[in-house]
């Protein structure tokens, strides 16, 4: 999958994503991080990409021209005729695992990262297909949110994780949180690994893990249970658990 990122901090994006699993995925040709410097496209002789807002007010606005020209240059490198262009903004719909899964099916995505008080609305109207936020808080720019989304999307691309099963079973698969995990030693500071995990009985282990997922989701993110796909038996299990709390 090709990720094109329009930004005024290309090094931040390249360096931030050039570690561990994503660095390996890039070397293997599974993803391409193409961070493009919007500043390279300004016509201003001092390299400026922002100006005062019409109508007054605090802060500066990123101008339409350099953004549009950077976009046009990237568009020429694209493999598909109409790639999605995501404007990373706190005014967008909130990113989640379902969105990551949807986006992981694309061949390429263009991310547009804003700064200052935003980007001239006219270029947004011209090029953006999706407005996406990573949560209800405001960051200083769109680079970190773009990196968060690229990480979440990349790990869903076949071959990026060593173990395909782990992408499926983890938190948010089926709108449930992941069960607790344990590794050696069997006892640490007086805390023992749950007996059932040492039993070697796979069916019982699976049942215990599913129950732990249900309990954990109920305790920590009860809102997720509304959209979780539960059997009648699992719903009864949760009702009984609530009564014993
Ligand atoms: N830019 C600034 N804050 C942001 C957020 N929460 N999500 C996406 N882009 C942003």
Short mmCIF file of C-alpha atoms and ligand atoms in Angstrom, two decimals:
data_model
loop_
_atom_site.label_atom_id
_atom_site.label_comp_id
_atom_site.label_asym_id
_atom_site.label_seq_id
_atom_site.Cartn_x
_atom_site.Cartn_y
_atom_site.Cartn_z
CA UNK A 1 0.00 0.00 0.00
CA UNK A 2 1.30 3.45 -0.87
CA UNK A 3 0.94 6.17 1.78
CA UNK A 4 1.55 9.66 0.40
CA UNK A 5 1.77 12.28 3.15
CA UNK A 6 1.57 15.99 2.35
CA UNK A 7 3.26 17.78 5.22
CA UNK A 8 5.60 20.60 6.18
CA UNK A 9 7.50 18.12 8.43
CA UNK A 10 8.39 15.21 6.12
CA UNK A 11 11.33 14.09 8.30
CA UNK A 12 9.07 13.70 11.32
CA UNK A 13 6.81 11.36 9.38
CA UNK A 14 9.62 9.40 7.70
CA UNK A 15 11.60 8.95 10.91
CA UNK A 16 8.56 8.22 13.01
CA UNK A 17 7.47 5.39 10.76
CA UNK A 18 10.93 3.98 10.01
CA UNK A 19 11.21 1.64 13.00
CA UNK A 20 10.36 -1.94 13.88
CA UNK A 21 7.44 -3.56 12.07
CA UNK A 22 6.72 -0.71 9.67
CA UNK A 23 10.39 -0.34 8.69
CA UNK A 24 10.44 -4.05 7.89
CA UNK A 25 7.19 -3.77 5.94
CA UNK A 26 8.66 -0.90 3.92
CA UNK A 27 11.86 -2.89 3.17
CA UNK A 28 9.74 -5.83 2.08
CA UNK A 29 7.82 -3.55 -0.32
CA UNK A 30 4.51 -4.09 1.50
CA UNK A 31 4.13 -0.37 2.24
CA UNK A 32 5.65 2.79 0.82
CA UNK A 33 5.91 5.92 2.96
CA UNK A 34 6.10 8.86 0.55
CA UNK A 35 6.39 12.00 2.71
CA UNK A 36 6.19 15.07 0.49
CA UNK A 37 7.26 18.52 1.69
CA UNK A 38 4.56 21.09 0.89
CA UNK A 39 7.20 23.80 1.27
CA UNK A 40 8.96 22.50 -1.87
CA UNK A 41 5.94 23.71 -3.84
CA UNK A 42 5.58 27.26 -2.58
CA UNK A 43 6.11 30.08 -5.06
CA UNK A 44 7.09 32.41 -2.22
CA UNK A 45 10.78 33.25 -2.39
CA UNK A 46 11.17 32.95 1.39
CA UNK A 47 9.61 29.49 1.45
CA UNK A 48 6.45 30.67 3.22
CA UNK A 49 3.37 28.44 3.00
CA UNK A 50 1.03 30.41 5.30
CA UNK A 51 -0.55 33.85 5.50
CA UNK A 52 -2.96 35.88 7.65
CA UNK A 53 -6.62 34.86 7.68
CA UNK A 54 -9.10 37.02 5.77
CA UNK A 55 -11.51 38.56 8.26
CA UNK A 56 -8.87 38.72 10.94
CA UNK A 57 -8.35 36.54 13.98
CA UNK A 58 -5.47 34.73 15.59
CA UNK A 59 -2.94 32.52 13.82
CA UNK A 60 -2.00 31.82 10.26
CA UNK A 61 -3.65 29.80 7.52
CA UNK A 62 -1.88 27.42 5.14
CA UNK A 63 -2.33 28.75 1.64
CA UNK A 64 -4.11 26.90 -1.15
CA UNK A 65 -1.41 27.15 -3.82
CA UNK A 66 1.46 25.16 -2.25
CA UNK A 67 -0.94 22.53 -0.94
CA UNK A 68 -2.59 22.14 -4.33
CA UNK A 69 0.69 21.98 -6.22
CA UNK A 70 2.13 19.41 -3.80
CA UNK A 71 -1.06 17.38 -4.21
CA UNK A 72 -0.88 17.61 -8.02
CA UNK A 73 2.73 16.37 -7.99
CA UNK A 74 1.79 13.43 -5.76
CA UNK A 75 -1.21 12.64 -7.92
CA UNK A 76 1.16 12.11 -10.86
CA UNK A 77 3.00 9.46 -8.81
CA UNK A 78 -0.21 7.63 -7.96
CA UNK A 79 -1.03 4.19 -9.32
CA UNK A 80 -4.80 4.67 -9.14
CA UNK A 81 -6.85 7.40 -10.86
CA UNK A 82 -8.84 8.61 -7.84
CA UNK A 83 -7.05 7.85 -4.57
CA UNK A 84 -8.74 8.84 -1.30
CA UNK A 85 -7.42 12.10 0.09
CA UNK A 86 -7.72 12.24 3.86
CA UNK A 87 -7.55 15.62 5.56
CA UNK A 88 -6.34 14.92 9.06
CA UNK A 89 -8.39 17.26 11.23
CA UNK A 90 -10.07 17.36 14.65
CA UNK A 91 -13.23 18.28 12.70
CA UNK A 92 -13.38 14.87 11.02
CA UNK A 93 -15.20 11.67 11.92
CA UNK A 94 -13.34 9.77 14.62
CA UNK A 95 -10.94 7.05 13.45
CA UNK A 96 -11.48 3.55 14.81
CA UNK A 97 -10.61 -0.07 14.04
CA UNK A 98 -13.48 -0.43 11.55
CA UNK A 99 -12.13 2.59 9.64
CA UNK A 100 -8.61 1.11 9.74
CA UNK A 101 -9.97 -2.10 8.24
CA UNK A 102 -11.85 -0.23 5.53
CA UNK A 103 -8.79 1.84 4.61
CA UNK A 104 -6.46 -1.20 4.61
CA UNK A 105 -8.29 -2.36 1.46
CA UNK A 106 -7.16 0.72 -0.52
CA UNK A 107 -4.15 0.51 -2.85
CA UNK A 108 -2.98 3.99 -1.90
CA UNK A 109 -4.03 6.90 0.29
CA UNK A 110 -3.01 10.55 0.36
CA UNK A 111 -2.90 12.17 3.82
CA UNK A 112 -2.98 15.94 4.09
CA UNK A 113 -1.54 17.29 7.35
CA UNK A 114 -2.52 20.79 8.42
CA UNK A 115 -0.81 23.24 10.76
CA UNK A 116 -1.44 26.66 12.25
CA UNK A 117 -5.13 27.57 12.22
CA UNK A 118 -5.91 25.26 9.31
CA UNK A 119 -5.79 25.22 5.53
CA UNK A 120 -7.53 27.53 3.06
CA UNK A 121 -10.99 26.02 2.65
CA UNK A 122 -10.95 26.29 -1.14
CA UNK A 123 -8.17 23.74 -1.63
CA UNK A 124 -9.85 21.41 0.85
CA UNK A 125 -13.06 21.61 -1.19
CA UNK A 126 -11.07 20.87 -4.32
CA UNK A 127 -9.08 17.79 -3.23
CA UNK A 128 -10.30 16.20 0.03
CA UNK A 129 -12.47 13.06 -0.01
CA UNK A 130 -12.47 12.24 3.75
CA UNK A 131 -12.06 14.30 6.94
CA UNK A 132 -10.74 12.14 9.77
CA UNK A 133 -9.82 12.93 13.40
CA UNK A 134 -8.03 10.62 15.83
CA UNK A 135 -10.01 11.81 18.84
CA UNK A 136 -11.66 14.71 20.57
CA UNK A 137 -8.57 16.70 21.45
CA UNK A 138 -6.48 19.15 19.50
CA UNK A 139 -2.86 18.52 18.52
CA UNK A 140 -0.40 20.99 17.04
CA UNK A 141 -0.51 19.41 13.60
CA UNK A 142 -1.74 16.52 11.52
CA UNK A 143 1.51 14.53 11.38
CA UNK A 144 1.03 12.48 14.56
CA UNK A 145 -2.58 11.61 13.67
CA UNK A 146 -1.50 10.59 10.14
CA UNK A 147 1.22 8.39 11.65
CA UNK A 148 -1.26 6.82 14.06
CA UNK A 149 -3.60 5.97 11.19
CA UNK A 150 -0.81 4.66 8.96
CA UNK A 151 0.36 2.37 11.76
CA UNK A 152 -3.14 1.04 12.47
CA UNK A 153 -3.83 0.49 8.74
CA UNK A 154 -0.43 -1.07 7.93
CA UNK A 155 -0.63 -3.80 10.54
CA UNK A 156 -3.81 -5.05 8.84
CA UNK A 157 -2.08 -5.49 5.48
CA UNK A 158 -1.35 -9.18 4.86
CA UNK A 159 2.29 -10.00 5.58
CA UNK A 160 3.04 -6.94 7.73
CA UNK A 161 2.64 -8.80 11.04
CA UNK A 162 4.54 -12.07 11.39
CA UNK A 163 1.55 -13.75 12.75
CA UNK A 164 -1.74 -13.13 10.93
CA UNK A 165 -3.75 -14.48 13.83
CA UNK A 166 -2.65 -11.73 16.18
CA UNK A 167 -4.20 -9.00 14.00
CA UNK A 168 -7.52 -10.77 14.23
CA UNK A 169 -7.76 -11.74 17.86
CA UNK A 170 -6.62 -8.50 19.41
CA UNK A 171 -8.56 -5.75 21.04
CA UNK A 172 -11.50 -4.49 18.99
CA UNK A 173 -11.84 -7.57 16.88
CA UNK A 174 -15.59 -8.08 17.12
CA UNK A 175 -15.78 -4.96 19.33
CA UNK A 176 -14.36 -6.80 22.34
CA UNK A 177 -11.17 -6.03 24.23
CA UNK A 178 -8.41 -8.60 24.30
CA UNK A 179 -8.14 -11.10 27.18
CA UNK A 180 -5.18 -10.77 29.60
CA UNK A 181 -1.88 -12.37 28.58
CA UNK A 182 0.83 -13.97 30.73
CA UNK A 183 4.35 -15.22 30.12
CA UNK A 184 7.08 -16.83 32.27
CA UNK A 185 7.58 -17.16 35.18
CA UNK A 186 4.52 -18.98 36.52
CA UNK A 187 4.72 -16.90 39.70
CA UNK A 188 5.95 -13.28 39.93
CA UNK A 189 5.90 -11.24 43.17
CA UNK A 190 3.38 -13.69 44.58
CA UNK A 191 1.05 -13.40 41.57
CA UNK A 192 0.29 -16.66 39.82
CA UNK A 193 -0.63 -17.28 36.20
CA UNK A 194 -4.29 -18.47 36.06
CA UNK A 195 -4.26 -22.26 36.49
CA UNK A 196 -6.33 -22.89 33.38
CA UNK A 197 -3.61 -21.49 31.11
CA UNK A 198 -1.21 -24.16 32.36
CA UNK A 199 -3.69 -26.99 31.80
CA UNK A 200 -2.92 -27.57 28.12
CA UNK A 201 -6.67 -27.97 27.54
CA UNK A 202 -7.20 -25.77 24.46
CA UNK A 203 -10.99 -25.71 24.48
CA UNK A 204 -11.07 -24.64 28.13
CA UNK A 205 -8.40 -22.03 27.51
CA UNK A 206 -10.41 -20.60 24.58
CA UNK A 207 -13.57 -20.50 26.70
CA UNK A 208 -11.75 -18.76 29.57
CA UNK A 209 -10.23 -16.21 27.21
CA UNK A 210 -13.56 -15.40 25.62
CA UNK A 211 -15.09 -14.90 29.07
CA UNK A 212 -12.19 -12.67 30.09
CA UNK A 213 -12.72 -10.59 26.93
CA UNK A 214 -16.38 -10.18 27.79
CA UNK A 215 -15.66 -9.22 31.40
CA UNK A 216 -12.88 -6.83 30.45
CA UNK A 217 -15.05 -5.10 27.87
CA UNK A 218 -17.90 -4.80 30.37
CA UNK A 219 -15.56 -3.34 33.00
CA UNK A 220 -13.53 -0.99 30.82
CA UNK A 221 -15.51 -0.19 27.65
CA UNK A 222 -19.17 -1.13 28.20
CA UNK A 223 -20.10 1.13 25.24
CA UNK A 224 -18.45 -1.39 22.87
CA UNK A 225 -20.78 -4.21 23.94
CA UNK A 226 -23.70 -2.58 22.14
CA UNK A 227 -22.12 -3.35 18.77
CA UNK A 228 -20.44 -6.63 19.77
CA UNK A 229 -21.62 -9.84 18.18
CA UNK A 230 -22.56 -11.94 21.23
CA UNK A 231 -24.47 -15.18 21.51
CA UNK A 232 -27.49 -15.42 23.84
CA UNK A 233 -25.34 -17.54 26.13
CA UNK A 234 -22.67 -14.83 26.28
CA UNK A 235 -25.26 -12.17 27.04
CA UNK A 236 -26.59 -14.34 29.89
CA UNK A 237 -23.02 -14.84 31.13
CA UNK A 238 -22.56 -11.07 31.32
CA UNK A 239 -25.89 -10.58 33.09
CA UNK A 240 -24.89 -13.17 35.69
CA UNK A 241 -21.46 -11.59 36.06
CA UNK A 242 -23.04 -8.16 36.65
CA UNK A 243 -25.22 -9.65 39.40
CA UNK A 244 -22.20 -11.12 41.21
CA UNK A 245 -20.10 -7.92 41.06
N1 LIG B 1 -5.02 17.85 14.07
C1 LIG B 1 -5.00 18.40 15.28
N2 LIG B 1 -5.63 17.65 16.17
C2 LIG B 1 -6.08 16.55 15.50
C3 LIG B 1 -6.82 15.40 15.86
N3 LIG B 1 -7.27 15.18 17.11
N4 LIG B 1 -7.10 14.51 14.92
C4 LIG B 1 -6.69 14.72 13.66
N5 LIG B 1 -6.00 15.77 13.26
C5 LIG B 1 -5.69 16.70 14.16
#
